[in-house]
Short mmCIF file of C-alpha atoms in Angstrom, two decimals:
data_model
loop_
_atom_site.label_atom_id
_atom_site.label_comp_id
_atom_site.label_asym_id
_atom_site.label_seq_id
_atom_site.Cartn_x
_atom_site.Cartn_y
_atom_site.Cartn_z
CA UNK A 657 0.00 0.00 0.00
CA UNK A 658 0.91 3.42 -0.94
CA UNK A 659 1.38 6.92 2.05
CA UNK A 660 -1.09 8.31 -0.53
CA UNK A 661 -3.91 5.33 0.21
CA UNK A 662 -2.55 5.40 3.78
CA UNK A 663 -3.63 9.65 4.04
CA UNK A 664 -6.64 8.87 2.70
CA UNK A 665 -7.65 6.21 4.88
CA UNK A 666 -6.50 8.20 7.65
CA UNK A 667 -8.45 11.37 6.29
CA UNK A 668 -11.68 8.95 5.86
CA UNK A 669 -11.93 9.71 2.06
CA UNK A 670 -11.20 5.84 1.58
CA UNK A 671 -12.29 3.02 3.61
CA UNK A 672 -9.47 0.29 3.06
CA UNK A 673 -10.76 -3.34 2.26
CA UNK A 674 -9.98 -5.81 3.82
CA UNK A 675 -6.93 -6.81 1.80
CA UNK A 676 -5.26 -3.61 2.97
CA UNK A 677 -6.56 -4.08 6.48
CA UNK A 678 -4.93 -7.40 6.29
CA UNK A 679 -1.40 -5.77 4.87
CA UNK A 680 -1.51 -2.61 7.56
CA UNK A 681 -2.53 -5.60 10.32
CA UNK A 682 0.44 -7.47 9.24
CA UNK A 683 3.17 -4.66 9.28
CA UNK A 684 2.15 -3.63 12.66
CA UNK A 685 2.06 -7.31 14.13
CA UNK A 686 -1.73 -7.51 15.12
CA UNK A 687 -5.34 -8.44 13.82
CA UNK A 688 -7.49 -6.83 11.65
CA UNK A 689 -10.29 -6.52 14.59
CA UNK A 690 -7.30 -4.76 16.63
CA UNK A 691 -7.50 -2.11 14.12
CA UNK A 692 -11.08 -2.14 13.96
CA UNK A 693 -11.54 -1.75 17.58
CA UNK A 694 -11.28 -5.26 18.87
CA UNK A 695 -9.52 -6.19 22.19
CA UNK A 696 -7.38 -9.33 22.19
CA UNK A 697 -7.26 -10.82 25.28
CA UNK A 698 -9.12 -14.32 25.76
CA UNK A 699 -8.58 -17.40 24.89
CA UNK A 700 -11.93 -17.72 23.19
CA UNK A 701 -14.21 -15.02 21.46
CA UNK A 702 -17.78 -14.25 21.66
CA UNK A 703 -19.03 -11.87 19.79
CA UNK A 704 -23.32 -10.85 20.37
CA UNK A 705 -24.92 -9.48 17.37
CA UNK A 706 -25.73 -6.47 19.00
CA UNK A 707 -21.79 -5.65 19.99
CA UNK A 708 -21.02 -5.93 16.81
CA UNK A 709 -19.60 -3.15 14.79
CA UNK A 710 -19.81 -2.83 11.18
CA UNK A 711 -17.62 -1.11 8.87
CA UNK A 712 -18.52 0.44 5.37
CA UNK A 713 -15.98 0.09 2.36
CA UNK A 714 -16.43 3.16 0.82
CA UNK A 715 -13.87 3.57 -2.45
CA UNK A 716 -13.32 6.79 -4.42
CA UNK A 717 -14.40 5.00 -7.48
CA UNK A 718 -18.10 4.23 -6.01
CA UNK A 719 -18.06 7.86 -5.49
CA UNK A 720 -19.19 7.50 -1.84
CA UNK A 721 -20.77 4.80 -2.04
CA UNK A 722 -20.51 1.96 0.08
CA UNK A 723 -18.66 -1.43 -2.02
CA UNK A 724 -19.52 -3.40 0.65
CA UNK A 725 -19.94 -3.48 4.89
CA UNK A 726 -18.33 -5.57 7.19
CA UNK A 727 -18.72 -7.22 10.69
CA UNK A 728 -15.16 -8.41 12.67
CA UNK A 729 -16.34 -12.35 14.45
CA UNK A 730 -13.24 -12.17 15.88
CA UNK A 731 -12.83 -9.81 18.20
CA UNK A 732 -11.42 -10.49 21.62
CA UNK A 733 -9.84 -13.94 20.87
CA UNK A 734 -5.93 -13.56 21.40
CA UNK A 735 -3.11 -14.56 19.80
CA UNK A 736 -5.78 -15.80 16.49
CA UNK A 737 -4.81 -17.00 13.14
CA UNK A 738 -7.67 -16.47 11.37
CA UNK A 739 -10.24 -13.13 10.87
CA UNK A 740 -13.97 -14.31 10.56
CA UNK A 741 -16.06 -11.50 9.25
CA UNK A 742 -19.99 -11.18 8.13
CA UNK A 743 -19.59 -9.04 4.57
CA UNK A 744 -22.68 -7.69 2.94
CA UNK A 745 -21.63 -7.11 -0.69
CA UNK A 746 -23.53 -4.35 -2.36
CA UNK A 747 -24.76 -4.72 -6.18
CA UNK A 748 -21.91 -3.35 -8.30
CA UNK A 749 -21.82 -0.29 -9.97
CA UNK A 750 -18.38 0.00 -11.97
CA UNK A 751 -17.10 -3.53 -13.05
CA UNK A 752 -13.62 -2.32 -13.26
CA UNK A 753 -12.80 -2.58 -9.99
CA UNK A 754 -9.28 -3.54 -8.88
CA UNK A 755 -8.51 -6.90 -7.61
CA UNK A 756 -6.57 -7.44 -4.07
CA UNK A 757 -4.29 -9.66 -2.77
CA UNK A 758 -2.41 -10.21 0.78
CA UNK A 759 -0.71 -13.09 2.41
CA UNK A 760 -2.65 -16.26 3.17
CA UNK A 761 -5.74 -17.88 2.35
CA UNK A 762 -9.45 -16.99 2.06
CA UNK A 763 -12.54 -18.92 2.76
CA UNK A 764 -16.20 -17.66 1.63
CA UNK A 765 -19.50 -19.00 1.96
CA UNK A 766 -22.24 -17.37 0.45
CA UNK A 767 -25.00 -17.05 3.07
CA UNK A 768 -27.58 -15.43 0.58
CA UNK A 769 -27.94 -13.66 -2.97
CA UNK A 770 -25.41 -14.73 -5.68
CA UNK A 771 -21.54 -13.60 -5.93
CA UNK A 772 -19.12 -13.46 -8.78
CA UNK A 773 -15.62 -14.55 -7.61
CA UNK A 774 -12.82 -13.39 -9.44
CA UNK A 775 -9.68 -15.45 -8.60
CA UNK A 776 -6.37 -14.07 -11.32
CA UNK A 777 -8.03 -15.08 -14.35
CA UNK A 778 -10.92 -17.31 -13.19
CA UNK A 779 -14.46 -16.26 -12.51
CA UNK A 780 -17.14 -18.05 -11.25
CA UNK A 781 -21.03 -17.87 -9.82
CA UNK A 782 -21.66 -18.53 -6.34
CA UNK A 783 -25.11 -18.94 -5.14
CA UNK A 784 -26.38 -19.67 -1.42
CA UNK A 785 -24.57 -22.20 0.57
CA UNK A 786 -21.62 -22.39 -2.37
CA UNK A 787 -18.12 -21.47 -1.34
CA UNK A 788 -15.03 -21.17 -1.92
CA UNK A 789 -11.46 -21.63 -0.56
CA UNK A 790 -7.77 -19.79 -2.14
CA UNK A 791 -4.83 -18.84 -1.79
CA UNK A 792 -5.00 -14.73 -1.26
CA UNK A 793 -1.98 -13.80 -2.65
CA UNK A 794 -4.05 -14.37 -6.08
CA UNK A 795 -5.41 -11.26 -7.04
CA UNK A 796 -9.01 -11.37 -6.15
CA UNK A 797 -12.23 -9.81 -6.08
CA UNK A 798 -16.26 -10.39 -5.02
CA UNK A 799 -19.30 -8.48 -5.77
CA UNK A 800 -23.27 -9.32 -5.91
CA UNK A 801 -24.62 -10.14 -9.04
CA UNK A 802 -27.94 -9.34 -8.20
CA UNK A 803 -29.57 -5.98 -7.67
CA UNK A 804 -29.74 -6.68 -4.14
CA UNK A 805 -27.05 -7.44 -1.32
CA UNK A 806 -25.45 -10.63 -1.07
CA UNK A 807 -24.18 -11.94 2.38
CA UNK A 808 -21.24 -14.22 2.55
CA UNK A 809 -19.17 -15.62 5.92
CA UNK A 810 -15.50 -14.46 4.93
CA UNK A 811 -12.69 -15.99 7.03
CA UNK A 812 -9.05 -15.01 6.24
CA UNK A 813 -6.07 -16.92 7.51
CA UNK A 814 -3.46 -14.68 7.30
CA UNK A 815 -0.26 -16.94 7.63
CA UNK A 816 1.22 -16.37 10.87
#
């Protein structure tokens, strides 16, 4: 990631995704839900519905609009390997969106609505209760297909 991304994140004109949360988590040695607000110290995690806090991807290319929202599972479990998260993708408006990609691997499992995977040169159709497993160092990318929200269980191992 770029100090130019990094001032916008920091001046809220970008939300990062949560490739780049994953990158920024990783070069400062802690979690994703750390960053969002999480406290790591447990050796187990619950998280109620209602404690949850969500988080709105908002790019400059969706002109303010949010990409897609997202929910940390995680929080409060020390020392984790993985980041579970509940993402609600929002139906796409520019199909030229850039693809991410971060150390480790990425589970999803599509909850509800239909998603388009893009996996390097590979695309595919998920539909409810589909998923599907990769390496995230692949450049990558999800979005509804529908014109309504999708929701899919995301859980990202990130390698350490």
């Amino acid at each position: 990631f770029s100090a130019a991304l990094i001032s916008q994140i920091e001046n809220r004109m970008v939300s990062p995704s949560l490739g780049t949360l994953v990158k920024i988590a990783n070069a400062f040695d802690t979690s994703v839900s750390a960053l969002i607000g999480g406290k790591e110290e447990r050796a187990f995690s619950i998280v109620r519905k209602e404690d949850r806090t969500t988080v709105s991807r908002v790019g400059l290319k969706e002109g303010g609009r949010a990409a897609y929202t997202y929910e940390a599972l995680g929080a409060g479990k020390a020392g984790r390997k993985m980041e579970p998260f509940l993402v609600r993708l929002k139906p796409l408006l520019d199909r030229n969106v850039a693809r991410n990609s971060h150390e480790g691997e990425e589970f999803l499992f599509v909850l509800s609505g239909k998603v388009e995977v893009f996996l390097g040169r590979y695309s595919d159709v998920l539909s409810e209760g589909d998923c599907i497993y990769y390496n995230s160092t692949i450049p990558h990318h999800v979005h509804s297909t529908e014109e309504k929200e999708a929701l899919i269980l995301a859980v990202i191992y990130q390698g350490k």
